[in-house]
Each structure stands twice: as C-alpha cells, then as structure tokens.
Short mmCIF file of C-alpha atoms in Angstrom, two decimals:
data_model
loop_
_atom_site.label_atom_id
_atom_site.label_comp_id
_atom_site.label_asym_id
_atom_site.label_seq_id
_atom_site.Cartn_x
_atom_site.Cartn_y
_atom_site.Cartn_z
CA MET A 1 -33.78 -20.63 -36.22
CA ALA A 2 -33.13 -17.17 -37.53
CA GLY A 3 -31.45 -14.65 -35.28
CA GLY A 4 -33.27 -11.48 -34.44
CA PRO A 5 -31.98 -7.99 -35.16
CA ALA A 6 -29.02 -6.77 -33.12
CA PRO A 7 -30.13 -4.70 -30.13
CA ALA A 8 -29.51 -1.00 -30.26
CA ARG A 9 -26.36 0.15 -28.50
CA PRO A 10 -27.24 1.77 -25.17
CA ASP A 11 -26.96 5.53 -25.05
CA GLN A 12 -23.69 6.35 -23.28
CA GLY A 13 -24.94 9.73 -22.21
CA LYS A 14 -23.03 12.97 -22.50
CA VAL A 15 -19.97 14.51 -20.94
CA LEU A 16 -20.20 18.30 -20.88
CA PRO A 17 -16.78 19.99 -21.12
CA GLY A 18 -18.40 23.32 -20.39
CA GLN A 19 -19.93 22.20 -17.10
CA LYS A 20 -18.32 24.13 -14.25
CA SER A 21 -18.76 25.96 -10.92
CA GLN A 22 -21.30 23.50 -9.51
CA THR A 23 -21.16 22.18 -5.95
CA ASP A 24 -22.90 19.11 -4.55
CA VAL A 25 -23.23 17.70 -1.02
CA TRP A 26 -24.20 14.08 -0.37
CA THR A 27 -24.46 12.50 3.07
CA ASN A 28 -24.91 8.92 4.22
CA PRO A 29 -23.94 7.17 7.51
CA ALA A 30 -21.75 4.68 5.61
CA LEU A 31 -19.67 7.30 3.77
CA ALA A 32 -16.25 8.42 4.89
CA GLU A 33 -15.52 12.10 4.30
CA ARG A 34 -14.28 12.86 0.78
CA VAL A 35 -14.13 15.92 -1.45
CA THR A 36 -13.82 15.50 -5.23
CA VAL A 37 -12.80 18.41 -7.45
CA ALA A 38 -13.34 17.72 -11.17
CA ARG A 39 -13.55 19.12 -14.68
CA HIS A 40 -14.63 17.35 -17.85
CA GLY A 41 -13.01 17.48 -21.26
CA ARG A 42 -13.51 15.96 -24.67
CA TRP A 43 -12.40 12.41 -25.38
CA LEU A 44 -8.89 12.15 -26.82
CA ASP A 45 -8.90 9.70 -29.73
CA GLU A 46 -5.38 8.29 -29.44
CA PRO A 47 -4.76 5.08 -31.39
CA ASP A 48 -2.30 2.54 -30.00
CA THR A 49 1.00 3.66 -31.49
CA ILE A 50 4.55 3.74 -30.19
CA ALA A 51 4.33 7.53 -29.97
CA ASN A 52 1.15 7.40 -27.91
CA ARG A 53 2.56 4.73 -25.61
CA ARG A 54 5.46 7.05 -24.91
CA GLU A 55 3.02 9.88 -24.29
CA ASN A 56 1.11 7.72 -21.81
CA LEU A 57 4.36 6.80 -20.05
CA LEU A 58 5.18 10.47 -19.58
CA ARG A 59 1.69 11.09 -18.21
CA GLN A 60 2.03 8.12 -15.85
CA ILE A 61 5.23 9.61 -14.45
CA GLY A 62 3.61 13.02 -14.05
CA TYR A 63 0.57 11.75 -12.18
CA GLY A 64 2.89 9.54 -10.13
CA ILE A 65 4.94 12.54 -8.98
CA VAL A 66 1.90 14.55 -7.90
CA ASN A 67 0.44 11.57 -6.05
CA ARG A 68 3.82 10.90 -4.45
CA ARG A 69 3.72 14.43 -3.04
CA PHE A 70 0.27 13.75 -1.64
CA GLN A 71 1.55 10.54 -0.08
CA THR A 72 4.45 12.35 1.56
CA LEU A 73 2.11 14.90 3.09
CA SER A 74 -0.32 12.24 4.34
CA ARG A 75 2.50 10.53 6.27
CA ARG A 76 3.36 13.54 8.41
CA VAL A 77 2.36 14.00 12.01
CA ASP A 78 -0.93 15.92 12.08
CA ALA A 79 -1.36 15.32 8.33
CA PRO A 80 -4.06 17.49 6.70
CA PHE A 81 -5.71 14.50 5.00
CA ARG A 82 -5.85 10.72 5.17
CA GLY A 83 -5.02 10.46 1.48
CA ALA A 84 -5.36 12.31 -1.82
CA GLY A 85 -5.11 11.49 -5.50
CA PHE A 86 -4.91 13.22 -8.88
CA GLY A 87 -5.69 11.60 -12.21
CA THR A 88 -7.56 11.64 -15.50
CA SER A 89 -9.76 8.87 -16.88
CA ASP A 90 -11.81 8.33 -20.02
CA VAL A 91 -15.59 8.18 -19.86
CA PHE A 92 -16.25 5.51 -22.49
CA LYS A 93 -15.41 7.27 -25.78
CA ILE A 94 -17.43 10.39 -25.12
CA GLY A 95 -15.16 12.38 -22.83
CA ARG A 96 -12.56 12.44 -20.08
CA THR A 97 -12.59 13.65 -16.47
CA THR A 98 -9.73 14.99 -14.37
CA ASN A 99 -10.24 14.47 -10.63
CA LEU A 100 -8.54 15.72 -7.49
CA ILE A 101 -9.83 13.51 -4.65
CA VAL A 102 -9.20 14.24 -0.97
CA ASP A 103 -10.06 11.84 1.89
CA THR A 104 -10.15 13.39 5.35
CA VAL A 105 -11.16 12.60 8.90
CA ASP A 106 -14.69 13.66 9.76
CA GLY A 107 -14.82 17.43 9.94
CA GLY A 108 -11.36 17.88 8.41
CA TRP A 109 -12.46 18.56 4.85
CA ALA A 110 -11.52 22.26 4.76
CA ARG A 111 -7.93 21.76 5.89
CA GLY A 112 -7.50 18.71 3.67
CA LEU A 113 -8.96 20.36 0.57
CA SER A 114 -6.84 23.46 1.04
CA ALA A 115 -3.62 21.44 1.45
CA ALA A 116 -4.32 19.17 -1.54
CA ALA A 117 -5.24 22.13 -3.72
CA THR A 118 -1.95 23.81 -2.82
CA VAL A 119 0.06 20.69 -3.71
CA TRP A 120 -1.72 20.39 -7.08
CA ARG A 121 -1.37 24.09 -7.83
CA GLU A 122 2.32 24.10 -6.94
CA ALA A 123 3.00 21.12 -9.21
CA MET A 124 1.22 22.70 -12.16
CA ALA A 125 2.90 26.08 -11.60
CA ARG A 126 6.48 25.03 -10.79
CA GLY A 127 6.79 21.66 -12.49
CA PHE A 128 8.82 18.70 -11.29
CA THR A 129 12.38 18.11 -10.17
CA GLN A 130 14.84 15.74 -11.78
CA ALA A 131 14.98 13.70 -8.57
CA GLU A 132 11.21 13.17 -8.66
CA VAL A 133 11.37 12.05 -12.29
CA ASP A 134 14.28 9.72 -11.54
CA GLU A 135 12.35 8.03 -8.72
CA GLN A 136 9.33 7.37 -10.91
CA VAL A 137 11.46 6.19 -13.85
CA ALA A 138 13.33 3.79 -11.56
CA ASN A 139 10.06 2.28 -10.36
CA VAL A 140 8.70 1.98 -13.90
CA ARG A 141 11.94 0.42 -15.11
CA THR A 142 11.87 -2.16 -12.33
CA GLY A 143 8.32 -3.17 -13.17
CA ILE A 144 9.10 -3.53 -16.87
CA GLU A 145 12.34 -5.43 -16.25
CA ASN A 146 10.63 -7.79 -13.83
CA GLY A 147 7.86 -8.39 -16.35
CA ALA A 148 10.37 -9.17 -19.07
CA ALA A 149 12.30 -11.56 -16.83
CA ALA A 150 9.09 -13.47 -16.04
CA GLU A 151 7.77 -13.37 -19.61
CA ASN A 152 7.85 -17.13 -20.16
CA THR A 153 5.87 -17.85 -16.98
CA ARG A 154 3.01 -15.42 -17.50
CA SER A 155 -0.35 -16.70 -16.32
CA ASN A 156 -3.15 -17.68 -18.68
CA GLY A 157 -5.11 -14.76 -17.29
CA ALA A 158 -2.42 -12.31 -18.37
CA LEU A 159 -2.49 -13.69 -21.90
CA VAL A 160 -6.28 -13.58 -22.04
CA ASN A 161 -6.21 -9.95 -20.92
CA LEU A 162 -3.97 -9.12 -23.88
CA ALA A 163 -6.57 -10.56 -26.23
CA LEU A 164 -9.39 -8.72 -24.46
CA SER A 165 -7.46 -5.45 -24.64
CA LEU A 166 -7.20 -5.91 -28.38
CA LEU A 167 -10.96 -6.49 -28.71
CA HIS A 168 -12.18 -3.92 -26.21
CA ASP A 169 -9.55 -1.18 -26.32
CA ASP A 170 -7.79 -1.69 -29.69
CA MET A 171 -4.51 -2.31 -27.85
CA VAL A 172 -1.94 -4.22 -29.90
CA PRO A 173 -0.64 -7.25 -27.93
CA THR A 174 3.09 -6.98 -27.30
CA THR A 175 5.62 -8.98 -25.31
CA PRO A 176 7.21 -7.74 -22.08
CA ALA A 177 10.63 -8.05 -23.76
CA SER A 178 9.60 -5.73 -26.59
CA GLY A 179 8.18 -3.30 -24.03
CA LEU A 180 11.52 -3.26 -22.23
CA ALA A 181 13.34 -2.58 -25.50
CA ARG A 182 11.03 0.36 -26.26
CA PHE A 183 11.44 1.72 -22.75
CA ASN A 184 15.24 1.55 -22.89
CA ALA A 185 15.22 3.38 -26.21
CA PHE A 186 13.03 6.14 -24.78
CA ALA A 187 14.13 6.46 -21.12
CA SER A 188 17.02 8.85 -21.73
CA THR A 189 14.66 11.43 -23.26
CA ILE A 190 12.39 11.61 -20.18
CA THR A 191 12.85 15.01 -18.55
CA PRO A 192 10.84 17.11 -16.09
CA ALA A 193 9.81 19.38 -18.95
CA SER A 194 8.61 16.55 -21.21
CA VAL A 195 6.69 14.96 -18.33
CA MET A 196 4.90 18.21 -17.48
CA ALA A 197 4.09 18.90 -21.13
CA ALA A 198 2.50 15.47 -21.54
CA LEU A 199 0.53 15.88 -18.32
CA ARG A 200 -0.83 19.24 -19.45
CA ARG A 201 -1.91 17.76 -22.79
CA GLU A 202 -4.27 15.36 -20.99
CA ALA A 203 -5.24 16.77 -17.60
CA VAL A 204 -8.17 19.16 -17.77
CA PRO A 205 -7.37 22.41 -15.88
CA LEU A 206 -9.34 22.61 -12.64
CA ASP A 207 -10.59 26.12 -13.32
CA HIS A 208 -14.03 26.84 -11.83
CA PRO A 209 -14.36 23.14 -11.05
CA LEU A 210 -17.21 20.89 -10.04
CA ILE A 211 -16.93 20.16 -6.31
CA ARG A 212 -18.63 17.23 -4.63
CA PHE A 213 -18.66 16.46 -0.92
CA GLN A 214 -19.61 13.11 0.56
CA GLY A 215 -19.61 12.14 4.21
CA ARG A 216 -21.61 11.25 7.25
CA LYS A 217 -22.44 14.88 8.05
CA ALA A 218 -22.81 17.89 5.78
CA PRO A 219 -19.88 20.33 5.85
CA ALA A 220 -20.21 23.34 8.08
CA GLY A 221 -21.27 26.20 5.85
CA GLY A 222 -22.57 23.87 3.16
CA ALA A 223 -21.81 24.23 -0.55
CA ALA A 224 -20.77 27.87 -0.20
CA ALA A 225 -18.04 26.93 2.28
CA LEU A 226 -16.69 24.27 -0.07
CA ARG A 227 -16.44 26.75 -2.93
CA HIS A 228 -14.89 29.44 -0.73
CA THR A 229 -12.21 27.04 0.57
CA TRP A 230 -11.19 26.12 -2.98
CA GLN A 231 -11.05 29.73 -4.13
CA ALA A 232 -9.00 30.76 -1.10
CA ALA A 233 -6.49 27.99 -1.79
CA MET A 234 -6.18 29.12 -5.40
CA ALA A 235 -5.48 32.71 -4.35
CA ALA A 236 -3.03 32.01 -1.50
CA PRO A 237 0.72 32.48 -2.13
CA LEU A 238 2.61 29.27 -2.84
CA PRO A 239 4.94 28.07 -0.06
CA ALA A 240 8.70 27.96 -0.42
CA THR A 241 10.09 24.54 -1.28
CA SER A 242 13.28 22.73 -0.37
CA ALA A 243 14.75 19.35 -1.26
CA SER A 244 16.86 17.09 0.93
CA ALA A 245 19.46 14.68 -0.39
CA LEU A 246 19.40 11.05 0.72
CA THR A 247 22.37 8.77 1.20
CA ALA A 248 22.56 5.10 0.32
CA PHE A 249 20.65 2.52 2.37
CA GLY A 250 22.59 2.26 5.62
CA TYR A 251 21.51 -1.13 7.00
CA THR A 252 23.94 -3.52 5.37
CA ASP A 253 26.22 -4.76 8.16
CA PHE A 254 24.64 -6.99 10.80
CA GLY A 255 27.82 -8.59 12.07
CA THR A 256 29.79 -11.72 11.25
CA PRO A 257 27.81 -13.94 8.86
CA GLY A 258 26.20 -16.87 10.61
CA THR A 259 27.33 -20.45 10.13
CA VAL A 260 25.13 -23.35 9.06
CA VAL A 261 24.89 -26.11 11.68
CA ALA A 262 22.20 -28.26 10.05
CA ASP A 263 21.28 -28.85 6.41
CA SER A 264 18.72 -31.36 5.17
CA THR A 265 16.17 -31.78 2.39
CA ASP A 266 12.63 -33.09 2.67
CA ALA A 267 12.52 -35.70 -0.07
CA ALA A 268 8.73 -35.64 -0.39
CA LEU A 269 8.30 -31.86 -0.69
CA GLY A 270 11.71 -30.84 -1.99
CA ILE A 271 12.15 -28.26 0.78
CA ARG A 272 15.71 -27.59 1.90
CA ARG A 273 15.90 -26.91 5.62
CA ILE A 274 18.79 -24.89 7.05
CA ARG A 275 19.53 -24.04 10.66
CA PHE A 276 22.09 -21.40 11.59
CA ALA A 277 24.19 -21.36 14.73
CA ASN A 278 22.02 -18.61 16.26
CA GLY A 279 18.91 -20.77 15.87
CA VAL A 280 17.42 -19.04 12.81
CA MET A 281 15.66 -21.53 10.53
CA LEU A 282 15.59 -21.21 6.75
CA ASN A 283 13.33 -23.17 4.39
CA ILE A 284 13.99 -22.99 0.64
CA LYS A 285 11.70 -24.30 -2.07
CA HIS A 286 12.80 -23.74 -5.67
CA THR A 287 9.96 -23.62 -8.18
CA ALA A 288 9.71 -22.82 -11.87
CA LEU A 289 6.13 -21.60 -11.70
CA GLU A 290 7.10 -17.95 -12.00
CA ALA A 291 10.49 -16.85 -13.27
CA ASP A 292 12.44 -14.09 -11.51
CA ARG A 293 10.13 -14.07 -8.46
CA ILE A 294 10.88 -14.99 -4.86
CA LEU A 295 8.27 -14.98 -2.12
CA VAL A 296 9.88 -14.12 1.22
CA ARG A 297 8.09 -14.91 4.47
CA LEU A 298 9.42 -14.51 8.00
CA SER A 299 7.69 -15.91 11.09
CA LEU A 300 8.59 -14.72 14.59
CA ASP A 301 7.01 -16.45 17.56
CA GLY A 302 4.54 -14.52 19.70
CA GLY A 303 1.88 -12.74 17.67
CA GLU A 304 -1.61 -12.50 19.09
CA MET A 305 -0.69 -15.04 21.75
CA LEU A 306 0.94 -12.15 23.62
CA GLU A 307 -2.45 -10.55 24.14
CA THR A 308 -4.08 -11.28 27.51
CA ARG A 309 -7.46 -10.67 29.10
CA ASP A 310 -5.92 -7.75 30.98
CA ASN A 311 -4.22 -6.38 27.86
CA PRO A 312 -6.31 -7.59 24.90
CA LEU A 313 -5.00 -4.93 22.48
CA ALA A 314 -1.30 -5.46 23.20
CA MET A 315 -0.41 -6.17 19.56
CA ASP A 316 -3.05 -4.21 17.66
CA LEU A 317 -0.43 -1.63 16.61
CA ALA A 318 1.92 -4.31 15.23
CA SER A 319 0.69 -3.90 11.65
CA SER A 320 1.60 -0.18 11.86
CA VAL A 321 5.30 -0.88 12.50
CA PRO A 322 6.32 -0.61 8.79
CA ALA A 323 4.65 2.81 8.55
CA GLY A 324 6.89 3.98 11.40
CA GLY A 325 9.99 3.53 9.23
CA LEU A 326 13.41 2.73 10.64
CA GLY A 327 15.55 4.42 13.22
CA ARG A 328 17.54 6.26 10.52
CA TYR A 329 14.86 6.79 7.89
CA SER A 330 11.17 7.55 7.73
CA LEU A 331 8.94 5.42 5.51
CA ASP A 332 8.82 8.24 3.00
CA GLN A 333 12.62 8.43 2.84
CA LEU A 334 12.80 4.66 2.45
CA GLN A 335 10.39 4.76 -0.47
CA THR A 336 12.59 7.23 -2.32
CA MET A 337 15.82 5.50 -1.31
CA LEU A 338 14.65 2.06 -2.47
CA ALA A 339 13.00 3.22 -5.70
CA GLY A 340 13.84 0.88 -8.55
CA HIS A 341 14.19 -2.16 -6.29
CA ALA A 342 11.62 -4.92 -5.87
CA VAL A 343 11.53 -4.86 -2.08
CA GLY A 344 8.90 -4.26 0.57
CA ASN A 345 7.95 -5.29 4.05
CA THR A 346 4.66 -6.10 5.71
CA PHE A 347 4.36 -6.92 9.39
CA GLY A 348 1.55 -8.04 11.62
CA ALA A 349 0.38 -10.41 14.33
CA ASN A 350 -1.33 -13.53 13.03
CA GLY A 351 -2.21 -16.27 15.47
CA ASP A 352 0.87 -17.42 17.35
CA VAL A 353 3.41 -15.58 15.18
CA PHE A 354 4.36 -12.21 13.81
CA GLU A 355 4.57 -12.40 10.03
CA ALA A 356 6.74 -10.23 7.80
CA GLY A 357 7.62 -10.54 4.15
CA GLY A 358 7.38 -9.41 0.58
CA VAL A 359 7.91 -10.41 -3.03
CA THR A 360 11.29 -9.75 -4.59
CA THR A 361 13.65 -10.89 -7.36
CA PRO A 362 16.92 -12.84 -7.22
CA ARG A 363 18.94 -9.65 -7.76
CA ASP A 364 17.14 -7.85 -4.90
CA LEU A 365 16.94 -10.73 -2.43
CA LEU A 366 19.84 -9.49 -0.30
CA LEU A 367 18.35 -5.98 -0.11
CA GLN A 368 14.96 -7.46 0.81
CA LEU A 369 16.53 -9.41 3.67
CA GLN A 370 18.53 -6.37 4.77
CA LEU A 371 15.34 -4.30 4.91
CA MET A 372 13.56 -6.95 6.98
CA ALA A 373 16.55 -7.33 9.30
CA ALA A 374 16.65 -3.55 9.72
CA TYR A 375 13.03 -3.56 10.84
CA ALA A 376 13.83 -6.41 13.24
CA THR A 377 16.77 -4.56 14.82
CA ASP A 378 15.92 -0.86 14.52
CA PRO A 379 12.20 -0.14 13.98
CA GLY A 380 11.48 3.58 13.93
CA TYR A 381 8.18 3.63 15.85
CA ARG A 382 7.48 7.11 14.47
CA PRO A 383 4.39 9.00 15.71
CA GLU A 384 3.00 9.45 12.20
CA ALA A 385 2.30 5.70 12.07
CA GLU A 386 0.33 5.96 15.32
CA GLU A 387 -1.69 8.80 13.87
CA LEU A 388 -2.54 6.82 10.73
CA PHE A 389 -3.74 3.96 12.94
CA HIS A 390 -5.87 6.27 15.07
CA GLN A 391 -7.40 7.89 11.97
CA GLY A 392 -8.22 4.50 10.52
CA MET A 393 -9.85 3.30 13.72
CA ALA A 394 -11.87 6.51 14.07
CA ASN A 395 -13.18 6.02 10.53
CA TYR A 396 -13.93 2.36 11.27
CA PHE A 397 -16.01 3.13 14.35
CA ALA A 398 -17.84 5.92 12.53
CA ARG A 399 -19.11 3.43 9.91
CA ARG A 400 -19.22 0.30 12.10
CA ASP A 401 -23.01 0.16 12.41
CA ALA A 402 -23.85 1.74 9.05
CA THR A 403 -24.86 -1.61 7.52
CA PRO A 404 -26.10 -4.91 8.99
CA GLY A 405 -23.02 -6.72 7.69
CA SER A 406 -20.53 -4.35 9.31
CA ALA A 407 -22.46 -4.37 12.59
CA LEU A 408 -22.46 -8.18 12.65
CA GLY A 409 -18.76 -8.36 11.80
CA ALA A 410 -17.96 -6.02 14.69
CA ALA A 411 -19.97 -8.08 17.21
CA LEU A 412 -19.23 -11.60 16.00
CA GLY A 413 -15.93 -12.10 17.81
CA GLY A 414 -17.51 -11.30 21.15
CA ILE A 415 -20.51 -13.52 20.47
CA LEU A 416 -18.36 -16.52 19.58
CA SER A 417 -15.96 -16.13 22.50
CA GLY A 418 -18.35 -15.41 25.32
CA HIS A 419 -17.14 -11.79 25.20
CA ASP A 420 -13.56 -12.69 25.95
CA PRO A 421 -11.84 -9.26 25.65
CA ARG A 422 -9.10 -10.72 23.41
CA PHE A 423 -11.68 -11.45 20.71
CA THR A 424 -14.19 -8.70 21.40
CA LEU A 425 -14.17 -5.23 19.87
CA GLN A 426 -13.16 -2.76 22.56
CA PRO A 427 -14.50 0.80 23.03
CA PRO A 428 -13.18 3.42 20.56
CA GLN A 429 -11.21 5.22 23.25
CA ALA A 430 -9.21 2.05 23.95
CA TYR A 431 -7.80 2.10 20.42
CA GLN A 432 -7.17 5.83 20.47
CA ALA A 433 -5.11 5.34 23.64
CA LEU A 434 -2.76 2.80 22.01
CA THR A 435 0.83 3.95 21.50
CA PHE A 436 4.07 2.39 20.35
CA ALA A 437 5.53 3.13 23.77
CA GLN A 438 3.11 0.61 25.30
CA MET A 439 3.82 -2.12 22.75
CA LYS A 440 7.54 -1.48 22.25
CA PRO A 441 9.04 -3.37 25.25
CA LEU A 442 7.09 -6.56 24.55
CA LEU A 443 7.62 -6.47 20.80
CA ASN A 444 11.31 -5.55 21.04
CA GLU A 445 11.91 -8.55 23.28
CA ARG A 446 10.46 -10.82 20.60
CA LEU A 447 12.35 -9.07 17.81
CA ALA A 448 15.61 -9.56 19.70
CA HIS A 449 15.13 -13.07 21.10
CA GLY A 450 12.09 -14.74 19.52
CA ALA A 451 12.41 -17.85 17.40
CA VAL A 452 12.74 -16.94 13.69
CA GLU A 453 11.87 -19.03 10.67
CA ILE A 454 12.32 -17.76 7.11
CA ALA A 455 10.78 -19.26 3.97
CA LEU A 456 11.98 -18.54 0.42
CA VAL A 457 9.85 -19.90 -2.42
CA GLY A 458 10.34 -19.32 -6.13
CA ASP A 459 13.22 -18.71 -8.51
CA VAL A 460 15.83 -19.16 -5.78
CA ASP A 461 19.55 -19.77 -6.14
CA GLU A 462 19.97 -21.86 -2.99
CA ALA A 463 23.67 -21.13 -2.39
CA ALA A 464 23.19 -17.38 -2.87
CA ALA A 465 20.09 -17.37 -0.66
CA ILE A 466 21.85 -19.19 2.18
CA ALA A 467 24.71 -16.70 1.98
CA ASP A 468 22.28 -13.75 2.02
CA VAL A 469 20.43 -15.04 5.09
CA ALA A 470 23.77 -15.74 6.78
CA ARG A 471 24.76 -12.07 6.27
CA THR A 472 21.49 -10.78 7.71
CA PHE A 473 19.36 -12.82 10.11
CA GLY A 474 22.04 -15.47 10.52
CA ALA A 475 24.40 -12.80 11.83
CA LEU A 476 22.06 -11.50 14.52
CA PRO A 477 22.71 -12.50 18.14
CA ARG A 478 19.72 -14.50 19.33
CA ALA A 479 19.02 -16.54 22.43
CA ARG A 480 18.71 -20.26 21.73
CA ARG A 481 15.51 -21.16 23.47
CA ALA A 482 12.31 -22.95 22.71
CA SER A 483 9.42 -20.80 21.61
CA ALA A 484 7.38 -19.58 24.57
CA PRO A 485 4.46 -17.73 23.01
CA GLY A 486 2.72 -16.77 26.20
CA PRO A 487 -0.91 -17.05 27.31
CA SER A 488 -2.83 -19.46 25.11
CA HIS A 489 -5.93 -18.31 23.26
CA ALA A 490 -7.28 -21.83 23.55
CA SER A 491 -8.56 -20.87 27.01
CA ALA A 492 -11.31 -18.73 25.53
CA ALA A 493 -14.79 -19.76 26.64
CA LEU A 494 -16.96 -20.69 23.67
CA PRO A 495 -20.75 -20.58 24.06
CA PRO A 496 -21.70 -24.03 22.70
CA ARG A 497 -24.85 -22.98 20.87
CA GLN A 498 -23.34 -19.86 19.30
CA ALA A 499 -19.87 -20.81 18.13
CA CYS A 500 -19.42 -21.76 14.48
CA ARG A 501 -17.94 -25.12 13.54
CA TRP A 502 -14.55 -23.70 12.50
CA CYS A 503 -14.08 -21.82 15.75
CA VAL A 504 -15.10 -24.85 17.84
CA THR A 505 -12.79 -27.28 16.08
CA THR A 506 -9.78 -24.96 16.18
CA ALA A 507 -10.52 -23.35 19.56
CA ARG A 508 -9.20 -20.15 17.97
CA PRO A 509 -12.00 -17.56 17.73
CA THR A 510 -11.05 -14.20 16.35
CA ARG A 511 -12.13 -10.58 16.56
CA ARG A 512 -12.61 -10.70 12.81
CA SER A 513 -15.64 -12.17 11.13
CA CYS A 514 -15.09 -15.88 10.52
CA GLY A 515 -17.30 -15.72 7.44
#
C-alpha cells in the first residue's frame, strides 16, 4: 500500500500586533465575572540557548513579582478583586499576547479593574525591590535544588516530557543537576534592574488595549464604561509605597521535647509506629520511590462528625483556617517569610478527622512540623479568610444551576440522605453568616485536646524525624483520652430506592457528588 500525500498544515490564523482599542462584552449564566486587558505582539523567535534560558528566568521572576503583588492585595479585607494575573504567552509561532486578567465578584469589575491596573502600572513605572527579587529567587532556587536532589527518581512521565519538548518545542533535554549548576552560576547577577529589563523585552505594553468582559450580567454602562475605567486608572496618580521588614519565623519553641513511650514496627508493611507520652502517634514509612521528598499528613479526630442536624455547617469554614494565617503573622507575611523552603499546610474536615499536611524535604521537615504545630496552637482566624470564603460561596451559588451537572451535584447530597441538613446544601445566606467566631470554640477544643496521629512517608531519616516530632507535637500538652468524635453521621436516613451503592454500604452520604 502506498501512502497518500501529507495533509496540508492547518492555517494557524493571524495575530495582529496593531489591533487595539477594541472592547467586547460576553455574558453567560455559567461565567464568573472577569475582565481581560490584552495587547498582541510579534512572535519572538528565541532558540533554546543558555542565554535565552537566563532571559526566561529573569522574565519568570518579573511576572512572579507582579503576580505576588496581586496576591497580596487579594488577601486583604474588602479586597478589590478575587484574583488577578499578568503574563505573556506565545500564540503558536505567529505571535504573542500579554494579558492582565482580573476576577471579581459580580458587579465588582470597575473597582477590581482599577486596582489591578494601578498595581501593573506601578510595577512598570517604579520597578521592583531587592526584597521582592530575593523572595522569587529563593523560591526558584528551592524548586531547582529539590529537582536536582530527586533527579534519580524522576517519573517516566517526566522523562517522556523531555523528549516531547525536544520534538515539539526544540527544547534541549538537560538534567536537573546541570540546571542547578547553571542557576548557581547566574543567580548572583539577578538584580531588580535586570529583571525589569527582561520583562520589558517580552511583555507587550498595554497601551490602548483590547478589553474583554465576561460574566453573568453585562457591566453597567457597557463597553464605554469598561474603557473609561481603564483610562481613568492610567491617568490617576500612583499611590505612595512602603515596605515592612519581617523577622525570622517565631514558632520554634513548643516546650520540653516529648518522650517516646512505645516503639514498634509492623513487619508486614514496614511502618514504624511511635507513641509519645502526651498520646501523639507517629507512623513512619521510609520509601525510595522519590528521593528528597517527604509526605506529611496529620489527622486530628473530629472533622465532619462535629456537625449536627441543628448545626450542619459547623465545620464548613475549617478549610479556610490556613488562609487566616497565624496569631503573629498573616498568610501573606508567612509566604514571604518562608520563601525558599519546601513547606506548606492544608487543613480541612474529612469524614471523622481534620486533615492537615504538605510535601517537604528532609532539610525542611522540622520547619514543616513547626508550621503545622503553630497552626494547631495559634491559628490567626483573620477576617480576610472569612471574606475569601464568602466570595467563593457567592460565586458558587451564582453558577450552581447554570448547567445540569452542577445543578445535580448541588442537589445530590440531599436526595441521597433524605434531606438530612448535614448532607444537604443550605441556603446561600447560611454560608454568608458563617464566621470563625462561631467555629472557633469547637475547633480550638479539638486542636488542644483531640487525638493526633502523624504520618511521614518518603525519604525519611527515622531518628531525625522522631526528634523533630518530639520537639513539636510531642511537646504539646494534650489530654490522654480516647477519641470521642461526636454525633455519628451513620444516623442519616437513606431513601432505599434513591441512595447509590457506595453511600448505602458505607452509610456515609456526603454533600458532595458521589460520582
């Protein structure tokens, strides 16, 4: 059989660098409110060279600083937008587009667009500070160092992607170790001026930009109002700026290190089980699957079992606790303070436990545990975290019935549980009324006295890990008592002809779609 002629390459279209000053409005019930400000430019033909990789690193740092400023603003009480982003991307090999994207609550587009435009304009006019560059460089360095440390345990997928990058993007495959060597040779030359220069060489100036609005309702004043808001933000005087210095992380002393009272190893699974005098349990499983990585998971008894028919939303704000920061530091301050360290902390109610954790490295394990212990002993409960939750729920309810799938997902928990309030979506105003003050007494009691079990899996030095847990959670005063999770969810009434097999067999329906 003879092969036919190769098909013609599809027309990629055109990117028009001269296109400007156009405004578009698009509405749909499923769309959250967003304004995109853009300009197009020609494609930059930049072969994969060491010089161009350094150029891209400088650009990465520049975009990272601007987006970090957006993130800081979005975390404030009464923030002007839910989120914002600035970046430039290639359009095939025919052009590039620079976008400023602003996500707002419904009706908040004008305030959000004006604030984001001011942040972008200030960055381009005044440049960056050394502290901002240092934070981004520290984060980049950590990522590269962690990649180099885990080089010999890269997944097959990572190796395949290197080959595909060579074929699709003409990217020369290199090793993480060689990337670290190049970074170390170049890092000392990274300055605010060099970062801004590299950013300007790629980002298309947003002069007379294209503006696109999307949302559930058209903006008041239409396209003319969008254009006027942008122009007013460009003409307004820039605000005065100030920088605040941060001290070192202050949560390092949790008392006298705990003592081990039980130590055994499960022969079948190879899990070492430690119990401290205060009742904290530690499970350690060393694996060689991924070098220089440790998965940290903490379980605290309680979780969704603390929700009752009378108070079905008791723990719905639990996942917002990390966003509230610590007693001494806001989340934004923590992010700057911990830059360059592989630490993080998630928290939320899941079944009969609260779960917290993150992924870290052997050198940052102690700091990871200190951060988690700080959240367990001194959560900040800041109002900005409440506001983010309320904004998210408002957006959820606004799009809840926009598609059949989302409408079914919202109703399924109630259908499966006989409309038990613990598993049924409540009215929007019930979520808007939730505050940390309501949840705080119940959650603080669990944080102080609940049964704690910690799991460490990965490239773990067992002796060092035991010592680190002893200095943190092992040092905390805790009541030695059996777990008493509270009202059982197994009492939910399940309509026999409506419940799915999983929910019937586990007697654990959920407000979420069981899929």
